[in-house]
XYZ file of C-alpha atoms in Angstrom:
597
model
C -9.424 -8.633 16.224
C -7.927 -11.528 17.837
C -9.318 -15.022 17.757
C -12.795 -16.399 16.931
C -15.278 -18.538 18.881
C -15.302 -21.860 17.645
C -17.852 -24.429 18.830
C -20.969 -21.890 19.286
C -24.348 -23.766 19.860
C -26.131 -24.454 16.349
C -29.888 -24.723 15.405
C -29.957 -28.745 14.302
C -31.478 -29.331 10.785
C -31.756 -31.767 8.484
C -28.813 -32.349 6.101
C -30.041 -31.845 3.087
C -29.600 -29.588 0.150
C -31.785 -26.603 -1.809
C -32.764 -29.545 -4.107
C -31.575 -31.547 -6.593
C -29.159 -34.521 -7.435
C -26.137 -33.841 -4.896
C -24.101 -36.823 -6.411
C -24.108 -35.537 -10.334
C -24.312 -31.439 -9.093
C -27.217 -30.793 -7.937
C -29.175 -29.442 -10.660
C -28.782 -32.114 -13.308
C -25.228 -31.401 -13.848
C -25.420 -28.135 -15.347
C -22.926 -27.193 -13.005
C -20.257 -28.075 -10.560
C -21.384 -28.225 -7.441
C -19.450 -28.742 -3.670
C -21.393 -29.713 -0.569
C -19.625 -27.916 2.516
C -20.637 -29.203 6.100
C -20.420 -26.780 8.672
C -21.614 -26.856 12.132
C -22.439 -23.361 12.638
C -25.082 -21.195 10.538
C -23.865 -17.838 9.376
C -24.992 -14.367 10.818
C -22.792 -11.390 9.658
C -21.438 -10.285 6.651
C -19.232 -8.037 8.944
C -16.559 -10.088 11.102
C -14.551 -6.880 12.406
C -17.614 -6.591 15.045
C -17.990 -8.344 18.490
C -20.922 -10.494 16.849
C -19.294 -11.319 13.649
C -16.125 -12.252 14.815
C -16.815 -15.839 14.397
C -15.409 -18.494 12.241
C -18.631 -19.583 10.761
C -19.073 -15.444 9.904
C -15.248 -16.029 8.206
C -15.647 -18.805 6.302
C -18.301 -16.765 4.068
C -17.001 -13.752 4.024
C -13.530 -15.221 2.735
C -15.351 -16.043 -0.608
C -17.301 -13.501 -1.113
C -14.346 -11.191 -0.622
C -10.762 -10.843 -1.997
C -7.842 -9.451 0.717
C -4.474 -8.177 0.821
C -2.709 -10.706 2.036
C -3.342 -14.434 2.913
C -2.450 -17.276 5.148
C -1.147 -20.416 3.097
C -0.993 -24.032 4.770
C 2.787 -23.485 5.704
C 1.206 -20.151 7.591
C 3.334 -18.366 5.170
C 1.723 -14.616 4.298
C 1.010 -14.639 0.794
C -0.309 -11.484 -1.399
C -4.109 -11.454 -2.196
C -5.712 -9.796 -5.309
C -7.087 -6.161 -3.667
C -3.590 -4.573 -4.341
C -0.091 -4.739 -2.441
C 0.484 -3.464 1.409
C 4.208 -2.087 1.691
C 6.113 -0.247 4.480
C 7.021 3.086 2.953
C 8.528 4.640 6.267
C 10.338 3.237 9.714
C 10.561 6.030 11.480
C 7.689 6.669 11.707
C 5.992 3.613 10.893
C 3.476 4.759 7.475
C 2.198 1.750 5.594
C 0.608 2.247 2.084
C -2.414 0.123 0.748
C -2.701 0.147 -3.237
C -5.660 -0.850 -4.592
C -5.607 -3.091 -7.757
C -7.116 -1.327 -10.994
C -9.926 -3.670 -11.582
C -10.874 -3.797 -7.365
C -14.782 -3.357 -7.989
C -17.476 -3.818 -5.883
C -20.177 -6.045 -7.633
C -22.436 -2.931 -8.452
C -19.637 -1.121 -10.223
C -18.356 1.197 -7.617
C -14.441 1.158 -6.972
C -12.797 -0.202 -3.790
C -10.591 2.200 -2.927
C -9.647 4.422 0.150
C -13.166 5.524 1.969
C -13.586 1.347 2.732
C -9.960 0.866 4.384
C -10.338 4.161 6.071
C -14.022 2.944 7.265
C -12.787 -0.112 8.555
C -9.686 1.383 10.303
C -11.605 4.230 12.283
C -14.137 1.537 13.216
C -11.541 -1.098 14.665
C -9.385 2.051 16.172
C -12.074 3.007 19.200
C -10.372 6.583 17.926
C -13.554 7.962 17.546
C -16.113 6.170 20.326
C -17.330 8.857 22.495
C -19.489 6.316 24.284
C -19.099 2.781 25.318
C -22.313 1.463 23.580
C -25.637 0.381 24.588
C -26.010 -3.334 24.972
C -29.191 -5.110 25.840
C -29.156 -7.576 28.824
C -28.340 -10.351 26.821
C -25.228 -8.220 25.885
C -26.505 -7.763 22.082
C -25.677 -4.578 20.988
C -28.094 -1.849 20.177
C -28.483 1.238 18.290
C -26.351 4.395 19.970
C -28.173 6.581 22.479
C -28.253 10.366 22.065
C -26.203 10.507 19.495
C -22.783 8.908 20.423
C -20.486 7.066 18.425
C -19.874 3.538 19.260
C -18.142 1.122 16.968
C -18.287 -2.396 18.251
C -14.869 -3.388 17.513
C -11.513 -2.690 18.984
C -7.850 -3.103 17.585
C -4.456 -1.960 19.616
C -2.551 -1.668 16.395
C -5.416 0.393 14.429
C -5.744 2.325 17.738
C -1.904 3.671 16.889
C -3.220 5.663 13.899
C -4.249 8.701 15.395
C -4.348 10.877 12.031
C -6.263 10.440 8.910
C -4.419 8.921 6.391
C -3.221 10.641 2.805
C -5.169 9.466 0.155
C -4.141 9.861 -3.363
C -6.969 11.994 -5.722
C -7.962 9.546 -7.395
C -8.535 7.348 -3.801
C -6.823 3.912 -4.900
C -3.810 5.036 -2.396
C -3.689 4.932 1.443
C -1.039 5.728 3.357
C -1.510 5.229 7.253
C 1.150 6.727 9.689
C 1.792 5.168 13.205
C 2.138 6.657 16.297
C 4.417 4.390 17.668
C 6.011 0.942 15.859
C 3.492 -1.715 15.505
C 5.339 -5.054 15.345
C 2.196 -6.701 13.028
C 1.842 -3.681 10.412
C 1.516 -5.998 7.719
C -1.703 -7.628 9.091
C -3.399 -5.039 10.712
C -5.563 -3.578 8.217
C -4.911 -6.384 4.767
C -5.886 -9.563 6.439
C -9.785 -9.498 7.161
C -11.471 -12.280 6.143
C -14.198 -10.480 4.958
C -10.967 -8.257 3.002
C -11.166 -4.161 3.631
C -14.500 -4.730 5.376
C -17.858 -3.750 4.699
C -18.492 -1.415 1.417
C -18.350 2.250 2.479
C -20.833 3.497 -0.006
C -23.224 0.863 1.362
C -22.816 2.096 4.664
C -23.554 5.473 3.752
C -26.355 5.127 1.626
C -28.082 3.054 4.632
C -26.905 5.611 7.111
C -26.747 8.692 5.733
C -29.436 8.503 2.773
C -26.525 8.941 0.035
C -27.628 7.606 -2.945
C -24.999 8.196 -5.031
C -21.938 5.654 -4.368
C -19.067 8.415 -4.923
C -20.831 10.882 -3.174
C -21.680 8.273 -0.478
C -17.821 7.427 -0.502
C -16.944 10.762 0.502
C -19.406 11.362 2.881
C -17.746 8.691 5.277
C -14.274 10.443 4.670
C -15.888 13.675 5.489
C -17.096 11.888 8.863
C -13.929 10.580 9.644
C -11.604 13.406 8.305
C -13.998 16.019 10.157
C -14.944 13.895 13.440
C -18.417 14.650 12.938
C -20.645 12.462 15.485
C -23.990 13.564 14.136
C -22.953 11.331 10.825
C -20.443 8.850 13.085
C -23.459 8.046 14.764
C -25.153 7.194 12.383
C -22.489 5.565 10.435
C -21.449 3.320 13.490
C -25.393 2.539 13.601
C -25.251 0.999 10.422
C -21.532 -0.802 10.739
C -22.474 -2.957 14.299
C -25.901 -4.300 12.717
C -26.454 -3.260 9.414
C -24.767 -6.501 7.798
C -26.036 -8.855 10.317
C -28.589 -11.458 8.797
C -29.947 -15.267 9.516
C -31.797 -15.851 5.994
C -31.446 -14.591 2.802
C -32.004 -10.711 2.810
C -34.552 -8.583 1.073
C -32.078 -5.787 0.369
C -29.680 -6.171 -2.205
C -27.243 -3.720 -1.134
C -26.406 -5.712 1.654
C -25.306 -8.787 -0.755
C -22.801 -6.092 -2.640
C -19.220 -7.701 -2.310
C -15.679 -7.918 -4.617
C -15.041 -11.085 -4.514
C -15.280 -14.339 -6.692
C -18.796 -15.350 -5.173
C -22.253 -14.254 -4.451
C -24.575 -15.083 -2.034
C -27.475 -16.866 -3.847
C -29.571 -18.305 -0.953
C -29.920 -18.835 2.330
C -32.246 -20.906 4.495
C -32.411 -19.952 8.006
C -30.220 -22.681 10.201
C -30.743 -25.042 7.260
C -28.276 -24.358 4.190
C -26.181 -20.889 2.836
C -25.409 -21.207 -1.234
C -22.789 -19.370 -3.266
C -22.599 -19.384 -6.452
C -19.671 -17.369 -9.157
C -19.862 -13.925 -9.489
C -20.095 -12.637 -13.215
C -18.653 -9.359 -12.048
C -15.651 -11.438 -11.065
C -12.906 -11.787 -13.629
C -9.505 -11.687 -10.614
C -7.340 -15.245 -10.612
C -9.403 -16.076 -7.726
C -12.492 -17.574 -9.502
C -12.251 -20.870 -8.606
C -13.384 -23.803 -10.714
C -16.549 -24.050 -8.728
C -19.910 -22.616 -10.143
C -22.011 -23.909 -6.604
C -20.489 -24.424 -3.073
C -23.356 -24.394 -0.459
C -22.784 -25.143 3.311
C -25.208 -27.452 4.962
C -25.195 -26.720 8.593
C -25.371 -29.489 11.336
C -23.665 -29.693 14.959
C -23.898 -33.077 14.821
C -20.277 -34.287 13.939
C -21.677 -38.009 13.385
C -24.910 -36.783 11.367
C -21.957 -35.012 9.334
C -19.752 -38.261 8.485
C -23.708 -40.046 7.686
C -24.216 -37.057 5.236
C -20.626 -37.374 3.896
C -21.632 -41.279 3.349
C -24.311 -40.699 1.370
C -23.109 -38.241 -0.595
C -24.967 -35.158 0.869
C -21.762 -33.809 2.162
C -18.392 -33.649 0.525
C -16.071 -31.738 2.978
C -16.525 -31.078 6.028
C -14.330 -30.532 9.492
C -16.228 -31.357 12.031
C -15.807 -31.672 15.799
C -13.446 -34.182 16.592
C -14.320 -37.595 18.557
C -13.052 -41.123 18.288
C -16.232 -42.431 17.113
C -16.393 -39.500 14.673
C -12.818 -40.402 13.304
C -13.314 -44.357 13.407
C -16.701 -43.750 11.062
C -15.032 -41.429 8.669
C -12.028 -44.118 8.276
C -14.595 -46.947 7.389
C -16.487 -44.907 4.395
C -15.185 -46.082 1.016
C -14.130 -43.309 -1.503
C -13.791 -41.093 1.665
C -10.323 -39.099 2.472
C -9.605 -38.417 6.554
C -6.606 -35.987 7.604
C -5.784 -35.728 10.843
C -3.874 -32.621 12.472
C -3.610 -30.354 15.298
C -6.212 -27.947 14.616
C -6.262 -23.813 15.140
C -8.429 -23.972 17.862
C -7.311 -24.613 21.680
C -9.685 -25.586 24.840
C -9.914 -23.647 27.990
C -11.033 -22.683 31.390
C -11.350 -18.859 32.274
C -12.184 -17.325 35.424
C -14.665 -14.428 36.270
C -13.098 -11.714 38.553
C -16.057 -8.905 38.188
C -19.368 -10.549 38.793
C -19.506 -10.539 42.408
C -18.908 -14.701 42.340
C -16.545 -16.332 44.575
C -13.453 -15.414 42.275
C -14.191 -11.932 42.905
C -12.214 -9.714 45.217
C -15.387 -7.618 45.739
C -16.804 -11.289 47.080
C -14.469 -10.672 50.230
C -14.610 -6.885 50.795
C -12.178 -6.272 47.944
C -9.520 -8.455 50.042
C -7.357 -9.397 46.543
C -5.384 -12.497 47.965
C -8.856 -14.555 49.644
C -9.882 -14.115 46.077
C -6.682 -15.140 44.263
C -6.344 -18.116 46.931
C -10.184 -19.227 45.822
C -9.094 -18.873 42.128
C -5.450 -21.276 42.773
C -7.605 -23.528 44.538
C -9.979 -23.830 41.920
C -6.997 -23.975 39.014
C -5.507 -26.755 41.254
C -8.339 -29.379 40.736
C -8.766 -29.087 36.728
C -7.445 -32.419 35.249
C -5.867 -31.749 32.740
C -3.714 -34.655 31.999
C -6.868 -36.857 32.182
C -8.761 -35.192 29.871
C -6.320 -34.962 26.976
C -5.940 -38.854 28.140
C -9.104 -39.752 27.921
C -11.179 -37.714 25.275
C -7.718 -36.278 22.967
C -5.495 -39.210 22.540
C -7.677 -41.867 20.978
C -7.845 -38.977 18.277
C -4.444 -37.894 18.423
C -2.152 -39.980 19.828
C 0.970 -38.106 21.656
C -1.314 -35.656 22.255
C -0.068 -32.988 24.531
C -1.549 -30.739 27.591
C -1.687 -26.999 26.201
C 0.684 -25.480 28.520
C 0.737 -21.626 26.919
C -1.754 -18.678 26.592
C 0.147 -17.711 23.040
C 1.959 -20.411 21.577
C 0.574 -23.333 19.959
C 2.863 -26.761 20.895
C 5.693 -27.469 18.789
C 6.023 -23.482 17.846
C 9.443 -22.073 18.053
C 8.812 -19.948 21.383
C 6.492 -22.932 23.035
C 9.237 -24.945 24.401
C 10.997 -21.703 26.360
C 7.782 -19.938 27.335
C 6.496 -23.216 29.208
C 9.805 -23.441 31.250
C 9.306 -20.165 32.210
C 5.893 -19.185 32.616
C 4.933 -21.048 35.160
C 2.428 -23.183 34.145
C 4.119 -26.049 36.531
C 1.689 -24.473 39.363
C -0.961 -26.223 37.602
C 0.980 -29.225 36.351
C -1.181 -31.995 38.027
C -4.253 -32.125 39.760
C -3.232 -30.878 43.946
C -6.322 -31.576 45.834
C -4.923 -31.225 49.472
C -3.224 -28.169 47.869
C -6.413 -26.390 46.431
C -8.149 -27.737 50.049
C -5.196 -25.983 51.799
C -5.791 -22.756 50.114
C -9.293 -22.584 50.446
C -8.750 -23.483 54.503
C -6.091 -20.718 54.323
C -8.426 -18.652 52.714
C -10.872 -19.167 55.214
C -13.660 -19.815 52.349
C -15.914 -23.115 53.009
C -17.734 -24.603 49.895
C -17.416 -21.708 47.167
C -20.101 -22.653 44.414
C -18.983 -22.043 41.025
C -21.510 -21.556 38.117
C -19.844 -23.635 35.179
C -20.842 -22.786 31.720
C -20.707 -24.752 28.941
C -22.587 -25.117 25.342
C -25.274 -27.594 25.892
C -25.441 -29.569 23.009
C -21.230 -30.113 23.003
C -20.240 -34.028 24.185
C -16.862 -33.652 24.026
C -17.554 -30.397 26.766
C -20.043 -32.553 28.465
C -17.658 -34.883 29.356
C -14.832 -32.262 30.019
C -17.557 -30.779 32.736
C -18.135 -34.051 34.518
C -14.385 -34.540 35.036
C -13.636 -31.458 35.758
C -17.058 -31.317 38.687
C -15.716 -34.565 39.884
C -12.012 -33.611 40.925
C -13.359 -29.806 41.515
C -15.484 -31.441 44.287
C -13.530 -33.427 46.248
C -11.619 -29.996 47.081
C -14.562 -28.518 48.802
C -16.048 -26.558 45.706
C -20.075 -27.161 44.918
C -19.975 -26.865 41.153
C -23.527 -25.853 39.496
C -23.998 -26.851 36.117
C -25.127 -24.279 33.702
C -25.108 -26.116 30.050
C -26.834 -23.717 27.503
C -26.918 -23.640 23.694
C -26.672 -19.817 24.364
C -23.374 -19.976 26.235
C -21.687 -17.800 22.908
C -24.094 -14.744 23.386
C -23.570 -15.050 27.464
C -20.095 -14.660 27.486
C -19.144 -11.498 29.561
C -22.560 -11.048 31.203
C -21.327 -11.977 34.542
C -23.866 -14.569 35.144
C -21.542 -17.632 35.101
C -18.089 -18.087 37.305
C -15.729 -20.299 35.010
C -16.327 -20.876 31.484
C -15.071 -23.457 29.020
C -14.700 -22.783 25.288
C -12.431 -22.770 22.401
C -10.321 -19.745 20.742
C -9.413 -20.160 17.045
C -6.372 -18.365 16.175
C -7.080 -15.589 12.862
C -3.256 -14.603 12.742
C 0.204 -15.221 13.894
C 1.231 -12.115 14.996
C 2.754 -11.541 18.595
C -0.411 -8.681 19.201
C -2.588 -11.063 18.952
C -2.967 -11.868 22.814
C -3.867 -8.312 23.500
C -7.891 -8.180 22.535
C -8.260 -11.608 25.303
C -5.821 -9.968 28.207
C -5.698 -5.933 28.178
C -8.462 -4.207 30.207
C -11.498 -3.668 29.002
C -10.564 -5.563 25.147
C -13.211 -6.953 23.417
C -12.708 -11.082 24.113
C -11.876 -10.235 28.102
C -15.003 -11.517 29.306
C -13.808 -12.262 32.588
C -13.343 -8.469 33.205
C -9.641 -9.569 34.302
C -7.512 -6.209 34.651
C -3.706 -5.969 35.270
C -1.510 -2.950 34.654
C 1.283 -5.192 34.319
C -0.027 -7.177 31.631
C -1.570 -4.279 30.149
C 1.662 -2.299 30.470
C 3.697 -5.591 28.600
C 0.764 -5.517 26.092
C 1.516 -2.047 25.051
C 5.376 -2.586 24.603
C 4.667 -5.693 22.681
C 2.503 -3.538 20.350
C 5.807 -1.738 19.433
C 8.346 -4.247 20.225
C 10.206 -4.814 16.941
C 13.332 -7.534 17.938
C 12.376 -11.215 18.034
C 14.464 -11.890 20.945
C 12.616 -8.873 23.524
C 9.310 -10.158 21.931
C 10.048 -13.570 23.552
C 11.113 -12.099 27.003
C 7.893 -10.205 27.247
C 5.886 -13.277 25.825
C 7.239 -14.938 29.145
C 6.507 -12.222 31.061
C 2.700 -11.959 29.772
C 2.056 -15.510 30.742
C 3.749 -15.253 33.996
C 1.748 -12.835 35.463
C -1.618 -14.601 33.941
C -0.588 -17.683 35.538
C 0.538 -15.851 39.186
C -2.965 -14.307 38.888
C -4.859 -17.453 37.648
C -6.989 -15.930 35.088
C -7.510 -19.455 33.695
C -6.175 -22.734 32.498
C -5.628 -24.301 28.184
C -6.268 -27.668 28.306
C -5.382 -28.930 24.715
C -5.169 -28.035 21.049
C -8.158 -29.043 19.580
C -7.420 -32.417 17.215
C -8.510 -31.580 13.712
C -10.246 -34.127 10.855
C -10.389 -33.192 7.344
C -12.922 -35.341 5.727
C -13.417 -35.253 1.805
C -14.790 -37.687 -0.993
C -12.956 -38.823 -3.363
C -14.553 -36.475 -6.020
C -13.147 -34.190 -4.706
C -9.341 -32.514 -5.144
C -6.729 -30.120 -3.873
C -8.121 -29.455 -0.051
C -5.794 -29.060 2.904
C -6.264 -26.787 6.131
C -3.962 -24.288 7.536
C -4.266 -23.751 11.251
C -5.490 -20.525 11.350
C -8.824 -18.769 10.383
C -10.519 -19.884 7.675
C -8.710 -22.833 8.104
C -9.776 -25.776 5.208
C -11.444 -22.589 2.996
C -7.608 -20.889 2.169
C -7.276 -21.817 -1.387
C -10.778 -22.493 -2.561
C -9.921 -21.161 -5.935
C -7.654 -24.350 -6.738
C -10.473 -27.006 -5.191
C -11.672 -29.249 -8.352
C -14.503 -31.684 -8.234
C -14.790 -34.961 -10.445
């Protein structure tokens, strides 16, 4: 899975918490207690699928969970507490997973092969024999006549075709590649919510196997056998089963391995975690309470964090946001470039004016239409305007893969080129769209509603996109996250949050058909240089065909970044040891060492 959504629409509430005194820890001090401000509610225990993958999903899941491996601040790969990942073989590729001893899930049961192997077959596609059966609003639904459809998709876990050798007594996996996969150590060790989903959960719900070993082995059967009767089923149960708003009913669903428990949830309002007794791994934390109090509101955030509602949060970026923060006594601000970077992406498959199939398939009207459109975005002004009063030097995100001031940025902008797009050109986009012999394309511009900082980004971008000639329609809606890929909007402006480093990463937003292509862009070019960066092992041809991707994406203007989103890290004084890394789950990486006074 590549990168999450970040800035999805939010249900408003209140900030307040289950009860209590929040300044002395909640309940009277029996306990320690942290107050988390988030600005999106939780909705799935399972971020491997299409509606999980989503920061607010990760940031759960994370402690809930333990993993294989880790990101640290430095973005440094460190080992987690499930067991050790190790390349046993280069040629071919086989890469072993050992579970750790005590790896339990919280009802007893071991976690062990049948959960890796579950979450590898589901990412793979390997065993889809359908494409899945979506509602309107693009929600997926349970399969149709028995196919198999996993909603999830993963080029590197799509390169182990055969099922893996599992030791007897399971706590072994070995997984052989097809071909070299340049980011084997990720691929299967990093989830945030760790191997996945528990396997014996997923049986029991699917298949009506009660007991956990025997439900264990009835998903390696599946797998091992390719039997779509029970796939079905099992798939059923792996896109949905773990999805939930408020606290659940079932208990089986709350079953995880890590050093907390889900211990309440109020719909759109507040999520609380509290320790796990099962627990007894290094990852404990000194924590007994950490609830997250949901608001979109960045400034109702910094009030909560002022009166001691709230005592970390990271929330949207402003200058009004940062300048109240900085004024609060006893209050902590850290400023950074965050994960997450701001963009424009075009729609080639909805019959809408970027659309070959607009023009009687005619390619180049379309591609002129699309230029035209890139031509007008500005840019420059917006990171001027909205960006640097937050970050000063702040810098126009010139790169589909590199963050700025990475190793590779510097090279890959020189040669990508993203100089086409440089400044605003609006005699050049009116040129093209003469050329082009298109007169006033409209352009249905979606946005999330309830975002300012996109609000204004819209305006700017309507105002310059209008004196070329274009009629831009406004379509702001709080749904914009559940729209995306429907076809019913023309450009689209969002933020990706990076979950990894690896040089795959790229290949779930560009490659036909991948899961975050929601433009329905296709290139057998790009798709060709996304398979040979899949296998690509040397640094220096990994570069050359970084270039290359971003070349053709910018000759075909699938889009425009605009900047890296500016990140604040806002604590109380109470409270110790936080710092962010800029990936996925960004402040949340070493919640075992946060302390509270």
């Amino acid at each position: 899975m590549g990168a999450g959504l970040t800035g999805m629409a939010l249900l408003l509430s209140a900030c307040t918490a289950p009860g209590g005194d929040e300044e002395n820890g909640g309940d009277g001090g029996a306990g320690s207690v942290l107050n988390v401000g988030w600005n999106e509610p939780f909705r799935s225990l399972n971020t491997e699928t299409a509606n999980g993958n989503a920061v607010a999903n990760a940031i759960v899941t994370y402690l809930l969970n333990d993993n294989f491996v880790y990101y640290d601040d430095e973005l440094e790969l460190q080992q987690g507490e499930l067991g050790t990942v190790e390349q046993v073989s280069e040629d071919p590729l086989q890469v072993r997973y050992t579970f750790a001893d005590d790896a339990t899930w919280s009802d007893g049961t071991p976690v062990d092969a049948a959960d890796i192997v579950l979450t590898w077959a589901a990412k793979s596609t390997n065993y889809n024999t359908g494409e899945g059966n979506r509602t309107d609003d693009g929600e997926i639904q349970e399969n149709e006549g028995g196919e198999v459809y996993f909603d999830s998709a993963s080029p590197g876990s799509a390169l182990i075709q055969e099922f893996p050798e599992i030791s007897e007594d399971r706590k072994e996996v070995t997984f052989t590649y097809s071909e070299p996969f340049a980011d084997w150590q990720i691929e299967l060790g990093l989830g945030a919510d760790g191997v996945g989903v528990p396997a014996h959960i997923v049986a029991k719900k699917a298949l009506g196997e009660e007991d956990p070993e025997a439900a264990k082995q009835a998903v390696l059967d599946a797998i091992e056998n390719e039997d779509t009767e029970a796939l079905s089923e099992i798939s059923n149960v792996w896109n949905t089963g773990f999805d939930f708003t408020s606290m659940p009913d079932d208990e089986d669903l709350l079953v995880h391995n890590g050093p907390y428990q889900l211990a309440d949830f109020q719909e759109g309002q507040y999520l609380t975690l509290t320790k796990s007794e099962e627990y007894s791994g290094p990852r404990a934390g000194n924590i007994d309470t950490i609830t997250y109090r949901y608001n979109e509101d960045p400034m109702a955030m910094v009030q909560a964090i002022e009166n001691g509602e709230v005592d970390l949060t990271q929330p949207q970026a402003t200058a009004d946001v940062l300048a109240a923060a900085e004024a609060i006594d006893g209050v902590n601000v850290d400023t950074d470039d965050g994960a997450t970077y701001e963009h424009i992406d075009l729609t080639f498959d909805n019959n809408g004016p970027f659309d070959p199939a607009s023009y009687d398939g005619d390619e180049e009207t379309a591609l002129q239409v699309r230029q035209a459109f890139l031509k007008t975005i500005p840019r420059q002004q917006i990171v001027d305007t909205i960006i640097d009063p937050l970050n000063p030097g702040a810098v126009v995100r010139d790169s589909f893969t590199q963050v700025p001031g990475s190793p590779w940025y510097d090279e890959i902008v020189a040669n990508n080129g993203a100089d086409e797009y440089a400044e605003v050109d609006i005699e050049g986009a009116q040129a093209l769209l003469e050329d082009a012999g298109v007169e006033a394309p409209e352009v249905r511009f979606l946005y999330g509603a309830s975002n300012q900082r996109r609000a204004q980004q819209f305006q700017l971008v309507k105002e310059s996109a209008e004196q070329a000639g274009f009629v831009i329609i406004e379509d702001a809606d709080d749904n914009w996250g559940t729209r995306l890929g429907d076809g019913t909007y023309d450009a689209s402006l969002f933020g990706w949050q990076s979950t990894n480093t690896g040089v795959t990463e790229p290949d779930a937003n560009y490659r036909t058909g991948q899961q975050n292509n929601y433009g329905g862009y296709s290139s057998q070019e790009v798709d060709d240089i996304l398979t040979e960066l899949q296998t690509e092992l040397d640094e220096g041809r990994q570069l050359e065909l970084s270039i290359e991707l971003e070349s053709h994406l910018h000759a075909d203007a699938f889009g425009v970044n605009i900047f890296q989103h500016p990140e604040l890290l806002i604590y109380r004084d109470r409270v110790q040891n936080v710092s962010s890394t800029a990936v996925s789950p960004t402040m949340f990486w070493n919640f075992w060492e946060w302390e509270v006074s």
